[in-house]
Amino acid sequence: MTSDSSYQPRYGAAYPSLVDSVVLITGGGSGIGEEIVRQFARQGSKVGFIDIVEEPSRKLVEELTAEGHTVHFENANLTDIAATQAAIGRIRDALGPIAMLVNNAAHDQRATIDEVTPEFWDEKQAVNLKHQFFCSQAVYKDMAALGGGSIVNVGSFAYIAGVEGLTPYLAAKSGIIGLTRGLARELGPHNIRVNCVLPGWIMTQRQLDLWVTPEIEQAIFTRQCLKRKIYPADIARVIMFFASDESGACTNQSYVADGGWT
């Protein structure tokens, strides 16, 4: 069983509702988040993103600014809620009221059950779950004042698949489903939609460097219905749909984009 190594996602969809709208993306400096930033910028959105990595984030801003797009980066550790709230305030000052939020930032550090300490557990909940609530809390009034908005939380198929050595991460990612459903109910009266996208095994550079061996690649193609690699652009495409007005009747939902693994 082999993959179509020549496959690359092809794009043609344009979302008029994204043009000139302000979107905030967490973890936008690398991986899936980097591609989300690129795709929203190229749709004509005003993009603000937060990341802890400085140099790659600034290079991304330079690249997209040179293309004529509006992109603003703030450096902050998302586990520091006060710093994150301050960063969101600076993005608002630079770009205007925030109409869309993509809660993307996460970290899938492995650990066996005996390696997990209380401190490690708390840190994994902070980096994978906690900031999603507080970022939503920080922007929903902007959306309400605009007449509505969209929040897209990024979860993971891994909690469904039960990937070994990731129990704290899986607990946090499953919690994002509950967070999505709670926020959707609470923010629905403000015409704010809240959905969750659950990526599969995405071929980010980090995954390729650390985990994706030929044996792992073969296992992926065995499990997936689609016999090809899934790329960050595949996920960005789904997220843009849920952020846009094209999904205007969709809220309180969790959508799996894993090539048919689960």
PDB file of N, CA, C and O in Angstrom, residues 59-114:
ATOM      1  N   LYS A  59       9.880  36.229  10.335  1.00  0.00           N
ATOM      2  CA  LYS A  59      10.121  35.909   8.932  1.00  0.00           C
ATOM      3  C   LYS A  59       8.806  35.720   8.183  1.00  0.00           C
ATOM      4  O   LYS A  59       8.661  36.132   7.022  1.00  0.00           O
ATOM      5  N   LEU A  60       7.836  35.099   8.839  1.00  0.00           N
ATOM      6  CA  LEU A  60       6.527  34.912   8.221  1.00  0.00           C
ATOM      7  C   LEU A  60       5.854  36.259   7.972  1.00  0.00           C
ATOM      8  O   LEU A  60       5.265  36.476   6.905  1.00  0.00           O
ATOM      9  N   VAL A  61       5.940  37.165   8.939  1.00  0.00           N
ATOM     10  CA  VAL A  61       5.371  38.505   8.767  1.00  0.00           C
ATOM     11  C   VAL A  61       6.042  39.208   7.585  1.00  0.00           C
ATOM     12  O   VAL A  61       5.370  39.825   6.742  1.00  0.00           O
ATOM     13  N   GLU A  62       7.359  39.120   7.506  1.00  0.00           N
ATOM     14  CA  GLU A  62       8.078  39.759   6.405  1.00  0.00           C
ATOM     15  C   GLU A  62       7.646  39.197   5.053  1.00  0.00           C
ATOM     16  O   GLU A  62       7.426  39.945   4.088  1.00  0.00           O
ATOM     17  N   GLU A  63       7.520  37.882   4.973  1.00  0.00           N
ATOM     18  CA  GLU A  63       7.106  37.236   3.732  1.00  0.00           C
ATOM     19  C   GLU A  63       5.732  37.708   3.280  1.00  0.00           C
ATOM     20  O   GLU A  63       5.531  38.092   2.116  1.00  0.00           O
ATOM     21  N   LEU A  64       4.774  37.697   4.199  1.00  0.00           N
ATOM     22  CA  LEU A  64       3.403  38.033   3.833  1.00  0.00           C
ATOM     23  C   LEU A  64       3.215  39.531   3.628  1.00  0.00           C
ATOM     24  O   LEU A  64       2.424  39.948   2.772  1.00  0.00           O
ATOM     25  N   THR A  65       3.940  40.333   4.377  1.00  0.00           N
ATOM     26  CA  THR A  65       3.883  41.784   4.173  1.00  0.00           C
ATOM     27  C   THR A  65       4.420  42.137   2.791  1.00  0.00           C
ATOM     28  O   THR A  65       3.872  43.010   2.104  1.00  0.00           O
ATOM     29  N   ALA A  66       5.486  41.459   2.372  1.00  0.00           N
ATOM     30  CA  ALA A  66       6.051  41.694   1.038  1.00  0.00           C
ATOM     31  C   ALA A  66       5.059  41.349  -0.062  1.00  0.00           C
ATOM     32  O   ALA A  66       5.114  41.908  -1.162  1.00  0.00           O
ATOM     33  N   GLU A  67       4.137  40.429   0.227  1.00  0.00           N
ATOM     34  CA  GLU A  67       3.089  40.073  -0.735  1.00  0.00           C
ATOM     35  C   GLU A  67       1.933  41.072  -0.723  1.00  0.00           C
ATOM     36  O   GLU A  67       1.001  40.956  -1.526  1.00  0.00           O
ATOM     37  N   GLY A  68       1.968  42.017   0.218  1.00  0.00           N
ATOM     38  CA  GLY A  68       0.928  43.028   0.293  1.00  0.00           C
ATOM     39  C   GLY A  68      -0.163  42.753   1.305  1.00  0.00           C
ATOM     40  O   GLY A  68      -1.194  43.431   1.311  1.00  0.00           O
ATOM     41  N   HIS A  69       0.057  41.790   2.200  1.00  0.00           N
ATOM     42  CA  HIS A  69      -0.952  41.421   3.178  1.00  0.00           C
ATOM     43  C   HIS A  69      -0.724  42.149   4.503  1.00  0.00           C
ATOM     44  O   HIS A  69       0.382  42.626   4.784  1.00  0.00           O
ATOM     45  N   THR A  70      -1.778  42.208   5.311  1.00  0.00           N
ATOM     46  CA  THR A  70      -1.712  42.838   6.629  1.00  0.00           C
ATOM     47  C   THR A  70      -1.592  41.758   7.684  1.00  0.00           C
ATOM     48  O   THR A  70      -2.537  40.994   7.919  1.00  0.00           O
ATOM     49  N   VAL A  71      -0.422  41.689   8.325  1.00  0.00           N
ATOM     50  CA  VAL A  71      -0.147  40.653   9.316  1.00  0.00           C
ATOM     51  C   VAL A  71       0.584  41.277  10.491  1.00  0.00           C
ATOM     52  O   VAL A  71       1.529  42.049  10.309  1.00  0.00           O
ATOM     53  N   HIS A  72       0.141  40.948  11.702  1.00  0.00           N
ATOM     54  CA  HIS A  72       0.738  41.501  12.926  1.00  0.00           C
ATOM     55  C   HIS A  72       1.056  40.358  13.884  1.00  0.00           C
ATOM     56  O   HIS A  72       0.191  39.529  14.173  1.00  0.00           O
ATOM     57  N   PHE A  73       2.280  40.313  14.368  1.00  0.00           N
ATOM     58  CA  PHE A  73       2.744  39.262  15.281  1.00  0.00           C
ATOM     59  C   PHE A  73       2.970  39.822  16.669  1.00  0.00           C
ATOM     60  O   PHE A  73       3.528  40.905  16.839  1.00  0.00           O
ATOM     61  N   GLU A  74       2.555  39.062  17.683  1.00  0.00           N
ATOM     62  CA  GLU A  74       2.849  39.366  19.079  1.00  0.00           C
ATOM     63  C   GLU A  74       3.495  38.150  19.722  1.00  0.00           C
ATOM     64  O   GLU A  74       2.986  37.026  19.595  1.00  0.00           O
ATOM     65  N   ASN A  75       4.596  38.369  20.395  1.00  0.00           N
ATOM     66  CA  ASN A  75       5.291  37.303  21.111  1.00  0.00           C
ATOM     67  C   ASN A  75       4.717  37.175  22.513  1.00  0.00           C
ATOM     68  O   ASN A  75       4.696  38.148  23.269  1.00  0.00           O
ATOM     69  N   ALA A  76       4.229  35.988  22.844  1.00  0.00           N
ATOM     70  CA  ALA A  76       3.712  35.743  24.194  1.00  0.00           C
ATOM     71  C   ALA A  76       3.662  34.248  24.444  1.00  0.00           C
ATOM     72  O   ALA A  76       3.489  33.447  23.518  1.00  0.00           O
ATOM     73  N   ASN A  77       3.833  33.884  25.711  1.00  0.00           N
ATOM     74  CA  ASN A  77       3.664  32.503  26.143  1.00  0.00           C
ATOM     75  C   ASN A  77       2.196  32.323  26.509  1.00  0.00           C
ATOM     76  O   ASN A  77       1.704  32.940  27.464  1.00  0.00           O
ATOM     77  N   LEU A  78       1.491  31.489  25.764  1.00  0.00           N
ATOM     78  CA  LEU A  78       0.049  31.338  25.954  1.00  0.00           C
ATOM     79  C   LEU A  78      -0.322  30.715  27.286  1.00  0.00           C
ATOM     80  O   LEU A  78      -1.476  30.802  27.706  1.00  0.00           O
ATOM     81  N   THR A  79       0.635  30.117  27.980  1.00  0.00           N
ATOM     82  CA  THR A  79       0.345  29.602  29.316  1.00  0.00           C
ATOM     83  C   THR A  79       0.319  30.720  30.349  1.00  0.00           C
ATOM     84  O   THR A  79      -0.137  30.508  31.468  1.00  0.00           O
ATOM     85  N   ASP A  80       0.800  31.899  29.977  1.00  0.00           N
ATOM     86  CA  ASP A  80       0.734  33.095  30.820  1.00  0.00           C
ATOM     87  C   ASP A  80      -0.489  33.883  30.370  1.00  0.00           C
ATOM     88  O   ASP A  80      -0.453  34.600  29.367  1.00  0.00           O
ATOM     89  N   ILE A  81      -1.586  33.735  31.085  1.00  0.00           N
ATOM     90  CA  ILE A  81      -2.856  34.304  30.625  1.00  0.00           C
ATOM     91  C   ILE A  81      -2.813  35.823  30.598  1.00  0.00           C
ATOM     92  O   ILE A  81      -3.318  36.454  29.658  1.00  0.00           O
ATOM     93  N   ALA A  82      -2.199  36.444  31.579  1.00  0.00           N
ATOM     94  CA  ALA A  82      -2.110  37.903  31.591  1.00  0.00           C
ATOM     95  C   ALA A  82      -1.326  38.410  30.382  1.00  0.00           C
ATOM     96  O   ALA A  82      -1.716  39.396  29.737  1.00  0.00           O
ATOM     97  N   ALA A  83      -0.208  37.748  30.066  1.00  0.00           N
ATOM     98  CA  ALA A  83       0.584  38.138  28.901  1.00  0.00           C
ATOM     99  C   ALA A  83      -0.199  37.926  27.612  1.00  0.00           C
ATOM    100  O   ALA A  83      -0.115  38.730  26.671  1.00  0.00           O
ATOM    101  N   THR A  84      -0.960  36.852  27.555  1.00  0.00           N
ATOM    102  CA  THR A  84      -1.779  36.571  26.378  1.00  0.00           C
ATOM    103  C   THR A  84      -2.862  37.621  26.206  1.00  0.00           C
ATOM    104  O   THR A  84      -3.101  38.113  25.086  1.00  0.00           O
ATOM    105  N   GLN A  85      -3.526  37.978  27.287  1.00  0.00           N
ATOM    106  CA  GLN A  85      -4.556  39.011  27.212  1.00  0.00           C
ATOM    107  C   GLN A  85      -3.969  40.338  26.746  1.00  0.00           C
ATOM    108  O   GLN A  85      -4.581  41.060  25.943  1.00  0.00           O
ATOM    109  N   ALA A  86      -2.772  40.661  27.231  1.00  0.00           N
ATOM    110  CA  ALA A  86      -2.114  41.903  26.813  1.00  0.00           C
ATOM    111  C   ALA A  86      -1.766  41.849  25.324  1.00  0.00           C
ATOM    112  O   ALA A  86      -1.921  42.850  24.605  1.00  0.00           O
ATOM    113  N   ALA A  87      -1.304  40.701  24.851  1.00  0.00           N
ATOM    114  CA  ALA A  87      -0.969  40.543  23.432  1.00  0.00           C
ATOM    115  C   ALA A  87      -2.210  40.703  22.558  1.00  0.00           C
ATOM    116  O   ALA A  87      -2.165  41.336  21.493  1.00  0.00           O
ATOM    117  N   ILE A  88      -3.324  40.146  22.998  1.00  0.00           N
ATOM    118  CA  ILE A  88      -4.578  40.296  22.260  1.00  0.00           C
ATOM    119  C   ILE A  88      -4.972  41.765  22.193  1.00  0.00           C
ATOM    120  O   ILE A  88      -5.419  42.257  21.145  1.00  0.00           O
ATOM    121  N   GLY A  89      -4.784  42.482  23.286  1.00  0.00           N
ATOM    122  CA  GLY A  89      -5.083  43.914  23.293  1.00  0.00           C
ATOM    123  C   GLY A  89      -4.248  44.683  22.285  1.00  0.00           C
ATOM    124  O   GLY A  89      -4.758  45.590  21.593  1.00  0.00           O
ATOM    125  N   ARG A  90      -2.978  44.326  22.158  1.00  0.00           N
ATOM    126  CA  ARG A  90      -2.112  45.014  21.189  1.00  0.00           C
ATOM    127  C   ARG A  90      -2.514  44.679  19.751  1.00  0.00           C
ATOM    128  O   ARG A  90      -2.436  45.542  18.860  1.00  0.00           O
ATOM    129  N   ILE A  91      -2.940  43.442  19.511  1.00  0.00           N
ATOM    130  CA  ILE A  91      -3.430  43.074  18.177  1.00  0.00           C
ATOM    131  C   ILE A  91      -4.690  43.861  17.853  1.00  0.00           C
ATOM    132  O   ILE A  91      -4.856  44.377  16.738  1.00  0.00           O
ATOM    133  N   ARG A  92      -5.575  43.981  18.806  1.00  0.00           N
ATOM    134  CA  ARG A  92      -6.802  44.767  18.608  1.00  0.00           C
ATOM    135  C   ARG A  92      -6.461  46.222  18.291  1.00  0.00           C
ATOM    136  O   ARG A  92      -7.053  46.832  17.385  1.00  0.00           O
ATOM    137  N   ASP A  93      -5.517  46.780  19.020  1.00  0.00           N
ATOM    138  CA  ASP A  93      -5.117  48.170  18.769  1.00  0.00           C
ATOM    139  C   ASP A  93      -4.532  48.338  17.367  1.00  0.00           C
ATOM    140  O   ASP A  93      -4.734  49.374  16.716  1.00  0.00           O
ATOM    141  N   ALA A  94      -3.812  47.328  16.897  1.00  0.00           N
ATOM    142  CA  ALA A  94      -3.146  47.422  15.602  1.00  0.00           C
ATOM    143  C   ALA A  94      -4.085  47.175  14.426  1.00  0.00           C
ATOM    144  O   ALA A  94      -3.965  47.829  13.378  1.00  0.00           O
ATOM    145  N   LEU A  95      -5.038  46.252  14.597  1.00  0.00           N
ATOM    146  CA  LEU A  95      -5.832  45.796  13.457  1.00  0.00           C
ATOM    147  C   LEU A  95      -7.313  46.127  13.551  1.00  0.00           C
ATOM    148  O   LEU A  95      -8.003  46.165  12.522  1.00  0.00           O
ATOM    149  N   GLY A  96      -7.827  46.306  14.772  1.00  0.00           N
ATOM    150  CA  GLY A  96      -9.246  46.562  14.947  1.00  0.00           C
ATOM    151  C   GLY A  96      -9.933  45.432  15.683  1.00  0.00           C
ATOM    152  O   GLY A  96      -9.281  44.456  16.111  1.00  0.00           O
ATOM    153  N   PRO A  97     -11.256  45.515  15.831  1.00  0.00           N
ATOM    154  CA  PRO A  97     -12.008  44.484  16.567  1.00  0.00           C
ATOM    155  C   PRO A  97     -11.838  43.110  15.924  1.00  0.00           C
ATOM    156  O   PRO A  97     -11.829  42.981  14.700  1.00  0.00           O
ATOM    157  N   ILE A  98     -11.747  42.104  16.757  1.00  0.00           N
ATOM    158  CA  ILE A  98     -11.472  40.748  16.296  1.00  0.00           C
ATOM    159  C   ILE A  98     -12.772  40.036  15.950  1.00  0.00           C
ATOM    160  O   ILE A  98     -13.651  39.876  16.801  1.00  0.00           O
ATOM    161  N   ALA A  99     -12.888  39.612  14.702  1.00  0.00           N
ATOM    162  CA  ALA A  99     -14.112  38.969  14.207  1.00  0.00           C
ATOM    163  C   ALA A  99     -14.035  37.456  14.217  1.00  0.00           C
ATOM    164  O   ALA A  99     -15.062  36.771  14.226  1.00  0.00           O
ATOM    165  N   MET A 100     -12.799  36.918  14.188  1.00  0.00           N
ATOM    166  CA  MET A 100     -12.604  35.467  14.125  1.00  0.00           C
ATOM    167  C   MET A 100     -11.420  35.089  15.002  1.00  0.00           C
ATOM    168  O   MET A 100     -10.437  35.831  15.071  1.00  0.00           O
ATOM    169  N   LEU A 101     -11.531  33.956  15.643  1.00  0.00           N
ATOM    170  CA  LEU A 101     -10.457  33.426  16.487  1.00  0.00           C
ATOM    171  C   LEU A 101     -10.207  31.978  16.098  1.00  0.00           C
ATOM    172  O   LEU A 101     -11.152  31.185  16.008  1.00  0.00           O
ATOM    173  N   VAL A 102      -8.940  31.647  15.881  1.00  0.00           N
ATOM    174  CA  VAL A 102      -8.546  30.256  15.664  1.00  0.00           C
ATOM    175  C   VAL A 102      -7.633  29.855  16.816  1.00  0.00           C
ATOM    176  O   VAL A 102      -6.486  30.305  16.905  1.00  0.00           O
ATOM    177  N   ASN A 103      -8.156  29.040  17.711  1.00  0.00           N
ATOM    178  CA  ASN A 103      -7.397  28.543  18.863  1.00  0.00           C
ATOM    179  C   ASN A 103      -6.583  27.325  18.418  1.00  0.00           C
ATOM    180  O   ASN A 103      -7.023  26.185  18.555  1.00  0.00           O
ATOM    181  N   ASN A 104      -5.402  27.584  17.894  1.00  0.00           N
ATOM    182  CA  ASN A 104      -4.614  26.526  17.269  1.00  0.00           C
ATOM    183  C   ASN A 104      -3.476  25.993  18.130  1.00  0.00           C
ATOM    184  O   ASN A 104      -3.126  24.817  18.043  1.00  0.00           O
ATOM    185  N   ALA A 105      -2.871  26.826  18.966  1.00  0.00           N
ATOM    186  CA  ALA A 105      -1.611  26.473  19.635  1.00  0.00           C
ATOM    187  C   ALA A 105      -1.747  25.219  20.490  1.00  0.00           C
ATOM    188  O   ALA A 105      -2.736  25.021  21.200  1.00  0.00           O
ATOM    189  N   ALA A 106      -0.710  24.367  20.417  1.00  0.00           N
ATOM    190  CA  ALA A 106      -0.695  23.120  21.185  1.00  0.00           C
ATOM    191  C   ALA A 106       0.725  22.576  21.196  1.00  0.00           C
ATOM    192  O   ALA A 106       1.592  23.043  20.459  1.00  0.00           O
ATOM    193  N   HIS A 107       0.935  21.558  22.037  1.00  0.00           N
ATOM    194  CA  HIS A 107       2.239  20.899  22.082  1.00  0.00           C
ATOM    195  C   HIS A 107       2.027  19.446  22.480  1.00  0.00           C
ATOM    196  O   HIS A 107       1.486  19.159  23.554  1.00  0.00           O
ATOM    197  N   ASP A 108       2.468  18.522  21.612  1.00  0.00           N
ATOM    198  CA  ASP A 108       2.173  17.099  21.820  1.00  0.00           C
ATOM    199  C   ASP A 108       3.381  16.351  22.385  1.00  0.00           C
ATOM    200  O   ASP A 108       3.773  15.316  21.858  1.00  0.00           O
ATOM    201  N   GLN A 109       3.921  16.829  23.466  1.00  0.00           N
ATOM    202  CA  GLN A 109       5.089  16.181  24.079  1.00  0.00           C
ATOM    203  C   GLN A 109       4.717  14.804  24.622  1.00  0.00           C
ATOM    204  O   GLN A 109       3.732  14.642  25.339  1.00  0.00           O
ATOM    205  N   ARG A 110       5.533  13.807  24.288  1.00  0.00           N
ATOM    206  CA  ARG A 110       5.277  12.446  24.729  1.00  0.00           C
ATOM    207  C   ARG A 110       5.782  12.213  26.150  1.00  0.00           C
ATOM    208  O   ARG A 110       6.773  12.808  26.571  1.00  0.00           O
ATOM    209  N   ALA A 111       5.119  11.301  26.856  1.00  0.00           N
ATOM    210  CA  ALA A 111       5.566  10.866  28.184  1.00  0.00           C
ATOM    211  C   ALA A 111       4.809   9.607  28.553  1.00  0.00           C
ATOM    212  O   ALA A 111       3.605   9.503  28.310  1.00  0.00           O
ATOM    213  N   THR A 112       5.499   8.653  29.154  1.00  0.00           N
ATOM    214  CA  THR A 112       4.828   7.449  29.636  1.00  0.00           C
ATOM    215  C   THR A 112       4.090   7.773  30.931  1.00  0.00           C
ATOM    216  O   THR A 112       4.321   8.821  31.562  1.00  0.00           O
ATOM    217  N   ILE A 113       3.243   6.858  31.371  1.00  0.00           N
ATOM    218  CA  ILE A 113       2.463   7.096  32.582  1.00  0.00           C
ATOM    219  C   ILE A 113       3.363   7.336  33.789  1.00  0.00           C
ATOM    220  O   ILE A 113       3.061   8.172  34.658  1.00  0.00           O
ATOM    221  N   ASP A 114       4.502   6.663  33.868  1.00  0.00           N
ATOM    222  CA  ASP A 114       5.396   6.830  35.017  1.00  0.00           C
ATOM    223  C   ASP A 114       6.225   8.104  34.935  1.00  0.00           C
ATOM    224  O   ASP A 114       6.781   8.540  35.942  1.00  0.00           O
TER     225      ASP A 114
END
